[in-house]
Amino acid sequence: MNLLSHKICRSIMGAVIAAASMLGLAGCGAINDDLPPCPEGVRLRFVFDYNMEFANAFPSQVDCLTLLVYDAQGRYVTTRTETTDVLADENWRMTIDLPAGQSYRFIAYGGMECAQSTFHFVSDPKTIDVTSLEVAMNDNCVDAEPGVALHPLFYGNLDMSVPTGALDYTEGTVYMMRDTNTLRVLLQNVDGTPVDPTEFDFNITDDNTLLAWDNSVIPTAAGCTYAPYATGQAGAGLNQNGSEALLAFAEFSTSRLIEGSGARLNITDVRNGQSVLSIPLVNYLLLLRSQQFESMGDQEFLDREHRWNMILFLDNGRWIDTRIVINDWIVRINNADL
């Protein structure tokens, strides 16, 4: 090689190294074999915008994170957890070193690693393949301790590959959804007289305490009867006669609500043991969906919404089954049985 050619080669190599340095890539073996190897693995962002606001609420709602990594054959690879304040930083990313040239499945849970978690893994994820992964509610839905609701549970998954020859970590996004719901039920007398919450028993029956690796609900033999975690009386201002309108309320936490499930809201008058109402809960909640979201599927709507409020009207202790208020929407019901 003559001197001119040598100078040209050195100039080209210097330009390449300078450009790589500007991109933060000059410090790995993809440029120079004498340097350490380039990073192999993933850099993951976590997003929770599967809500009715269509906005990322991950930084404000997810307070602990568990990420399980499996290979393309479903075999366990590793686990990463995060419980610090970095989760509240929109710019935070989780970096994981993984061999290149392979595909991986990432399963993420928000709320599992927290001290107050109300869900757990049925089996140690390290000892099973991904399709055997199951998450269950603690104590099979014992949720009646005053003032204590289910700790929020979030789920997400991502399949992606780590290419060979990459100069940096491969970027990916894990999109999360929320599994837990809160439901506030209020009873109001149409004549404005107070409703005493101690005169009623409230519960929700469902079979949704066991979740599979893909977040689908696995039926169980026992099912679940949810008791309210809070009951009481709430004021709604003055009636026309000047007395205060007092409503009875009960608040529930439930696991994921599924379209077509047998979930029911039940209210009984404890004074005589008679049923005030027993309604298919999911069918009634779907009545809330406005025309703005008429193209949204039933299950997507149930998964995006997680705060529910229902006002039921009583007349002489009997439910007026032609009118209900759900999340401030007045719904007039033509078919009370749905």
GROMACS .gro file of C-alpha atoms in nm:
model
  338
    1MET     CA    1   0.000   0.000   0.000
    2ASN     CA    2   0.147   0.338  -0.102
    3LEU     CA    3   0.160   0.631   0.132
    4LEU     CA    4  -0.137   0.806  -0.029
    5SER     CA    5  -0.357   0.499  -0.003
    6HIS     CA    6  -0.250   0.446   0.355
    7LYS     CA    7  -0.342   0.806   0.442
    8ILE     CA    8  -0.681   0.767   0.270
    9CYS     CA    9  -0.755   0.446   0.462
   10ARG     CA   10  -0.655   0.608   0.790
   11SER     CA   11  -0.875   0.909   0.712
   12ILE     CA   12  -1.174   0.688   0.631
   13MET     CA   13  -1.125   0.479   0.946
   14GLY     CA   14  -1.086   0.794   1.155
   15ALA     CA   15  -1.408   0.933   1.012
   16VAL     CA   16  -1.594   0.609   1.087
   17ILE     CA   17  -1.464   0.598   1.445
   18ALA     CA   18  -1.546   0.966   1.497
   19ALA     CA   19  -1.900   0.917   1.369
   20ALA     CA   20  -1.946   0.611   1.585
   21SER     CA   21  -1.813   0.802   1.884
   22MET     CA   22  -2.070   1.073   1.828
   23LEU     CA   23  -2.341   0.805   1.837
   24GLY     CA   24  -2.198   0.649   2.152
   25LEU     CA   25  -2.098   0.332   1.966
   26ALA     CA   26  -1.720   0.356   1.948
   27GLY     CA   27  -1.665   0.184   2.278
   28CYS     CA   28  -1.745  -0.168   2.164
   29GLY     CA   29  -1.592  -0.439   1.948
   30ALA     CA   30  -1.813  -0.376   1.647
   31ILE     CA   31  -1.565  -0.098   1.559
   32ASN     CA   32  -1.243  -0.235   1.700
   33ASP     CA   33  -1.176  -0.595   1.800
   34ASP     CA   34  -0.952  -0.475   2.083
   35LEU     CA   35  -1.251  -0.314   2.258
   36PRO     CA   36  -1.514  -0.491   2.473
   37PRO     CA   37  -1.801  -0.653   2.279
   38CYS     CA   38  -2.105  -0.444   2.195
   39PRO     CA   39  -2.406  -0.466   2.429
   40GLU     CA   40  -2.639  -0.757   2.356
   41GLY     CA   41  -2.989  -0.745   2.494
   42VAL     CA   42  -3.292  -0.520   2.523
   43ARG     CA   43  -3.385  -0.181   2.656
   44LEU     CA   44  -3.755  -0.185   2.743
   45ARG     CA   45  -4.007   0.090   2.795
   46PHE     CA   46  -4.331   0.018   2.983
   47VAL     CA   47  -4.654   0.193   2.885
   48PHE     CA   48  -5.003   0.180   3.033
   49ASP     CA   49  -5.228   0.368   2.792
   50TYR     CA   50  -5.493   0.097   2.763
   51ASN     CA   51  -5.741   0.315   2.949
   52MET     CA   52  -6.031   0.543   2.864
   53GLU     CA   53  -5.800   0.846   2.859
   54PHE     CA   54  -5.573   0.679   2.599
   55ALA     CA   55  -5.278   0.833   2.785
   56ASN     CA   56  -4.974   0.670   2.946
   57ALA     CA   57  -5.048   0.631   3.319
   58PHE     CA   58  -4.768   0.384   3.393
   59PRO     CA   59  -4.552   0.635   3.587
   60SER     CA   60  -4.841   0.736   3.812
   61GLN     CA   61  -5.015   0.401   3.868
   62VAL     CA   62  -4.756   0.121   3.865
   63ASP     CA   63  -4.557   0.113   4.189
   64CYS     CA   64  -4.365  -0.214   4.145
   65LEU     CA   65  -4.273  -0.426   3.845
   66THR     CA   66  -4.187  -0.789   3.776
   67LEU     CA   67  -4.054  -0.891   3.434
   68LEU     CA   68  -4.021  -1.259   3.341
   69VAL     CA   69  -3.811  -1.356   3.039
   70TYR     CA   70  -3.862  -1.679   2.843
   71ASP     CA   71  -3.698  -1.803   2.525
   72ALA     CA   72  -3.871  -1.891   2.196
   73GLN     CA   73  -3.943  -2.243   2.326
   74GLY     CA   74  -4.109  -2.103   2.638
   75ARG     CA   75  -3.824  -2.194   2.873
   76TYR     CA   76  -3.743  -1.966   3.164
   77VAL     CA   77  -3.443  -1.736   3.116
   78THR     CA   78  -3.438  -1.472   3.390
   79THR     CA   79  -3.639  -1.233   3.610
   80ARG     CA   80  -3.601  -0.861   3.666
   81THR     CA   81  -3.783  -0.658   3.930
   82GLU     CA   82  -3.807  -0.290   4.011
   83THR     CA   83  -3.961  -0.131   4.319
   84THR     CA   84  -3.795   0.210   4.338
   85ASP     CA   85  -3.907   0.559   4.237
   86VAL     CA   86  -3.755   0.518   3.889
   87LEU     CA   87  -4.092   0.373   3.785
   88ALA     CA   88  -4.239   0.724   3.816
   89ASP     CA   89  -3.988   0.858   3.560
   90GLU     CA   90  -4.132   0.869   3.209
   91ASN     CA   91  -3.779   0.837   3.068
   92TRP     CA   92  -3.683   0.526   3.266
   93ARG     CA   93  -3.600   0.209   3.073
   94MET     CA   94  -3.518  -0.142   3.192
   95THR     CA   95  -3.195  -0.277   3.039
   96ILE     CA   96  -3.139  -0.654   3.024
   97ASP     CA   97  -2.834  -0.834   2.884
   98LEU     CA   98  -2.942  -1.125   2.664
   99PRO     CA   99  -2.760  -1.333   2.399
  100ALA     CA  100  -2.813  -1.202   2.045
  101GLY     CA  101  -2.958  -1.403   1.760
  102GLN     CA  102  -3.252  -1.532   1.968
  103SER     CA  103  -3.619  -1.453   2.022
  104TYR     CA  104  -3.768  -1.390   2.363
  105ARG     CA  105  -4.108  -1.358   2.530
  106PHE     CA  106  -4.140  -1.099   2.805
  107ILE     CA  107  -4.424  -1.121   3.058
  108ALA     CA  108  -4.468  -0.819   3.285
  109TYR     CA  109  -4.672  -0.774   3.601
  110GLY     CA  110  -4.726  -0.449   3.786
  111GLY     CA  111  -4.818  -0.477   4.153
  112MET     CA  112  -4.683  -0.828   4.219
  113GLU     CA  113  -4.355  -0.725   4.380
  114CYS     CA  114  -4.506  -0.476   4.625
  115ALA     CA  115  -4.528  -0.562   4.994
  116GLN     CA  116  -4.905  -0.507   4.984
  117SER     CA  117  -4.960  -0.723   4.674
  118THR     CA  118  -5.287  -0.919   4.670
  119PHE     CA  119  -5.184  -1.158   4.390
  120HIS     CA  120  -4.913  -1.426   4.372
  121PHE     CA  121  -4.759  -1.678   4.133
  122VAL     CA  122  -4.914  -2.022   4.173
  123SER     CA  123  -4.579  -2.188   4.089
  124ASP     CA  124  -4.224  -2.057   4.089
  125PRO     CA  125  -4.175  -1.907   3.740
  126LYS     CA  126  -3.817  -2.040   3.738
  127THR     CA  127  -3.940  -2.402   3.743
  128ILE     CA  128  -4.206  -2.394   3.469
  129ASP     CA  129  -4.247  -2.302   3.106
  130VAL     CA  130  -4.431  -1.987   3.006
  131THR     CA  131  -4.763  -2.157   2.922
  132SER     CA  132  -4.779  -2.301   3.275
  133LEU     CA  133  -4.751  -1.957   3.434
  134GLU     CA  134  -5.051  -1.870   3.653
  135VAL     CA  135  -5.133  -1.580   3.884
  136ALA     CA  136  -5.392  -1.614   4.161
  137MET     CA  137  -5.559  -1.382   4.406
  138ASN     CA  138  -5.440  -1.424   4.765
  139ASP     CA  139  -5.670  -1.626   4.990
  140ASN     CA  140  -5.912  -1.680   4.701
  141CYS     CA  141  -6.069  -1.332   4.712
  142VAL     CA  142  -6.087  -1.271   5.086
  143ASP     CA  143  -6.132  -0.896   5.050
  144ALA     CA  144  -6.351  -0.788   5.339
  145GLU     CA  145  -6.097  -0.620   5.566
  146PRO     CA  146  -6.231  -0.269   5.630
  147GLY     CA  147  -6.056   0.000   5.429
  148VAL     CA  148  -5.845  -0.245   5.226
  149ALA     CA  149  -5.901  -0.291   4.853
  150LEU     CA  150  -5.715  -0.515   4.614
  151HIS     CA  151  -5.373  -0.382   4.528
  152PRO     CA  152  -5.376  -0.284   4.158
  153LEU     CA  153  -5.257  -0.556   3.922
  154PHE     CA  154  -5.124  -0.483   3.572
  155TYR     CA  155  -5.026  -0.722   3.293
  156GLY     CA  156  -4.828  -0.690   2.971
  157ASN     CA  157  -4.636  -0.906   2.723
  158LEU     CA  158  -4.396  -0.863   2.435
  159ASP     CA  159  -4.235  -1.100   2.183
  160MET     CA  160  -3.915  -0.971   2.022
  161SER     CA  161  -3.577  -1.079   1.891
  162VAL     CA  162  -3.226  -0.959   1.969
  163PRO     CA  163  -3.045  -0.933   1.634
  164THR     CA  164  -2.684  -1.027   1.585
  165GLY     CA  165  -2.438  -0.752   1.498
  166ALA     CA  166  -2.632  -0.478   1.673
  167LEU     CA  167  -2.420  -0.195   1.811
  168ASP     CA  168  -2.648  -0.126   2.109
  169TYR     CA  169  -2.939  -0.270   2.306
  170THR     CA  170  -3.253  -0.342   2.104
  171GLU     CA  171  -3.539  -0.109   2.194
  172GLY     CA  172  -3.885  -0.244   2.276
  173THR     CA  173  -4.210  -0.137   2.441
  174VAL     CA  174  -4.422  -0.350   2.675
  175TYR     CA  175  -4.783  -0.234   2.669
  176MET     CA  176  -4.968  -0.295   2.996
  177MET     CA  177  -5.333  -0.327   3.093
  178ARG     CA  178  -5.502  -0.309   3.431
  179ASP     CA  179  -5.674  -0.620   3.569
  180THR     CA  180  -5.823  -0.486   3.892
  181ASN     CA  181  -6.145  -0.285   3.916
  182THR     CA  182  -6.323  -0.078   4.177
  183LEU     CA  183  -6.701  -0.065   4.191
  184ARG     CA  184  -6.903   0.173   4.411
  185VAL     CA  185  -7.272   0.083   4.446
  186LEU     CA  186  -7.521   0.333   4.592
  187LEU     CA  187  -7.883   0.274   4.697
  188GLN     CA  188  -8.121   0.572   4.689
  189ASN     CA  189  -8.488   0.590   4.787
  190VAL     CA  190  -8.692   0.772   4.523
  191ASP     CA  191  -8.892   0.950   4.796
  192GLY     CA  192  -8.570   1.093   4.944
  193THR     CA  193  -8.585   0.907   5.275
  194PRO     CA  194  -8.247   0.788   5.408
  195VAL     CA  195  -8.119   0.441   5.322
  196ASP     CA  196  -7.956   0.256   5.611
  197PRO     CA  197  -7.658   0.049   5.487
  198THR     CA  198  -7.686  -0.192   5.779
  199GLU     CA  199  -8.019  -0.312   5.643
  200PHE     CA  200  -7.860  -0.457   5.330
  201ASP     CA  201  -7.607  -0.725   5.244
  202PHE     CA  202  -7.398  -0.666   4.933
  203ASN     CA  203  -7.179  -0.910   4.737
  204ILE     CA  204  -7.047  -0.985   4.391
  205THR     CA  205  -7.012  -1.342   4.268
  206ASP     CA  206  -6.768  -1.420   3.988
  207ASP     CA  207  -6.503  -1.671   3.883
  208ASN     CA  208  -6.203  -1.455   3.794
  209THR     CA  209  -5.939  -1.507   4.061
  210LEU     CA  210  -5.699  -1.721   3.851
  211LEU     CA  211  -5.520  -1.576   3.547
  212ALA     CA  212  -5.318  -1.761   3.282
  213TRP     CA  213  -4.987  -1.659   3.124
  214ASP     CA  214  -5.175  -1.467   2.852
  215ASN     CA  215  -5.397  -1.292   3.112
  216SER     CA  216  -5.705  -1.497   3.027
  217VAL     CA  217  -5.925  -1.605   3.318
  218ILE     CA  218  -5.902  -1.972   3.418
  219PRO     CA  219  -6.229  -2.105   3.566
  220THR     CA  220  -6.204  -2.263   3.910
  221ALA     CA  221  -6.432  -2.501   4.093
  222ALA     CA  222  -6.486  -2.265   4.386
  223GLY     CA  223  -6.552  -1.932   4.213
  224CYS     CA  224  -6.552  -1.626   4.434
  225THR     CA  225  -6.787  -1.419   4.647
  226TYR     CA  226  -6.652  -1.066   4.684
  227ALA     CA  227  -6.753  -0.882   4.998
  228PRO     CA  228  -6.735  -0.501   4.997
  229TYR     CA  229  -6.419  -0.358   5.149
  230ALA     CA  230  -6.618  -0.053   5.262
  231THR     CA  231  -6.982   0.025   5.336
  232GLY     CA  232  -7.150   0.333   5.475
  233GLN     CA  233  -7.379   0.626   5.411
  234ALA     CA  234  -7.323   0.923   5.181
  235GLY     CA  235  -7.511   1.252   5.157
  236ALA     CA  236  -7.640   1.386   4.824
  237GLY     CA  237  -7.763   1.726   4.937
  238LEU     CA  238  -8.107   1.842   5.047
  239ASN     CA  239  -8.438   1.701   4.929
  240GLN     CA  240  -8.727   1.925   4.828
  241ASN     CA  241  -8.864   1.897   5.181
  242GLY     CA  242  -8.537   2.029   5.325
  243SER     CA  243  -8.414   1.698   5.465
  244GLU     CA  244  -8.078   1.553   5.362
  245ALA     CA  245  -8.079   1.277   5.103
  246LEU     CA  246  -7.874   0.991   5.248
  247LEU     CA  247  -7.768   0.699   5.030
  248ALA     CA  248  -7.621   0.365   5.133
  249PHE     CA  249  -7.301   0.263   4.957
  250ALA     CA  250  -7.077  -0.041   4.921
  251GLU     CA  251  -6.735  -0.046   4.752
  252PHE     CA  252  -6.578  -0.352   4.594
  253SER     CA  253  -6.249  -0.452   4.437
  254THR     CA  254  -6.257  -0.726   4.176
  255SER     CA  255  -6.017  -0.900   3.944
  256ARG     CA  256  -6.051  -0.878   3.565
  257LEU     CA  257  -6.408  -0.853   3.435
  258ILE     CA  258  -6.479  -1.075   3.135
  259GLU     CA  259  -6.745  -1.036   2.868
  260GLY     CA  260  -7.003  -1.314   2.890
  261SER     CA  261  -6.900  -1.419   3.241
  262GLY     CA  262  -7.149  -1.507   3.512
  263ALA     CA  263  -7.055  -1.214   3.737
  264ARG     CA  264  -7.352  -1.096   3.941
  265LEU     CA  265  -7.419  -0.812   4.181
  266ASN     CA  266  -7.643  -0.927   4.465
  267ILE     CA  267  -7.818  -0.716   4.732
  268THR     CA  268  -8.033  -0.868   5.006
  269ASP     CA  269  -8.258  -0.704   5.263
  270VAL     CA  270  -8.123  -0.848   5.590
  271ARG     CA  271  -8.445  -0.763   5.776
  272ASN     CA  272  -8.650  -1.019   5.586
  273GLY     CA  273  -8.393  -1.216   5.388
  274GLN     CA  274  -8.550  -1.116   5.057
  275SER     CA  275  -8.346  -1.039   4.749
  276VAL     CA  276  -8.352  -0.673   4.652
  277LEU     CA  277  -8.174  -0.745   4.326
  278SER     CA  278  -7.944  -0.994   4.153
  279ILE     CA  279  -7.823  -0.866   3.817
  280PRO     CA  280  -7.567  -0.974   3.558
  281LEU     CA  281  -7.300  -0.720   3.648
  282VAL     CA  282  -7.101  -0.713   3.324
  283ASN     CA  283  -7.412  -0.667   3.110
  284TYR     CA  284  -7.511  -0.363   3.314
  285LEU     CA  285  -7.162  -0.212   3.309
  286LEU     CA  286  -7.157  -0.240   2.930
  287LEU     CA  287  -7.463  -0.014   2.922
  288LEU     CA  288  -7.228   0.270   3.015
  289ARG     CA  289  -7.050   0.265   2.679
  290SER     CA  290  -7.149   0.585   2.501
  291GLN     CA  291  -7.191   0.640   2.129
  292GLN     CA  292  -6.843   0.790   2.126
  293PHE     CA  293  -6.705   0.441   2.181
  294GLU     CA  294  -6.967   0.238   1.997
  295SER     CA  295  -6.702   0.079   1.773
  296MET     CA  296  -6.500  -0.038   2.075
  297GLY     CA  297  -6.538  -0.408   2.151
  298ASP     CA  298  -6.703  -0.520   2.474
  299GLN     CA  299  -6.388  -0.674   2.623
  300GLU     CA  300  -6.172  -0.378   2.528
  301PHE     CA  301  -6.419  -0.146   2.700
  302LEU     CA  302  -6.422  -0.361   3.016
  303ASP     CA  303  -6.041  -0.368   3.020
  304ARG     CA  304  -5.992   0.004   2.954
  305GLU     CA  305  -6.240   0.119   3.219
  306HIS     CA  306  -6.162   0.023   3.578
  307ARG     CA  307  -6.358   0.267   3.796
  308TRP     CA  308  -6.731   0.200   3.808
  309ASN     CA  309  -7.011   0.380   3.996
  310MET     CA  310  -7.371   0.259   4.005
  311ILE     CA  311  -7.676   0.427   4.162
  312LEU     CA  312  -7.977   0.199   4.209
  313PHE     CA  313  -8.318   0.339   4.300
  314LEU     CA  314  -8.548   0.184   4.559
  315ASP     CA  315  -8.921   0.223   4.617
  316ASN     CA  316  -9.045   0.071   4.944
  317GLY     CA  317  -8.744  -0.157   4.957
  318ARG     CA  318  -8.787  -0.278   4.598
  319TRP     CA  319  -8.545  -0.199   4.321
  320ILE     CA  320  -8.693   0.009   4.042
  321ASP     CA  321  -8.551  -0.204   3.762
  322THR     CA  322  -8.613   0.038   3.476
  323ARG     CA  323  -8.361   0.303   3.575
  324ILE     CA  324  -7.996   0.299   3.681
  325VAL     CA  325  -7.711   0.549   3.686
  326ILE     CA  326  -7.367   0.417   3.586
  327ASN     CA  327  -7.065   0.650   3.599
  328ASP     CA  328  -7.301   0.950   3.596
  329TRP     CA  329  -7.486   0.822   3.286
  330ILE     CA  330  -7.861   0.769   3.332
  331VAL     CA  331  -7.962   0.442   3.168
  332ARG     CA  332  -8.325   0.354   3.117
  333ILE     CA  333  -8.367  -0.020   3.087
  334ASN     CA  334  -8.630  -0.176   2.863
  335ASN     CA  335  -8.534  -0.536   2.936
  336ALA     CA  336  -8.469  -0.563   3.308
  337ASP     CA  337  -8.344  -0.922   3.280
  338LEU     CA  338  -8.087  -0.839   3.011
   0.00000   0.00000   0.00000
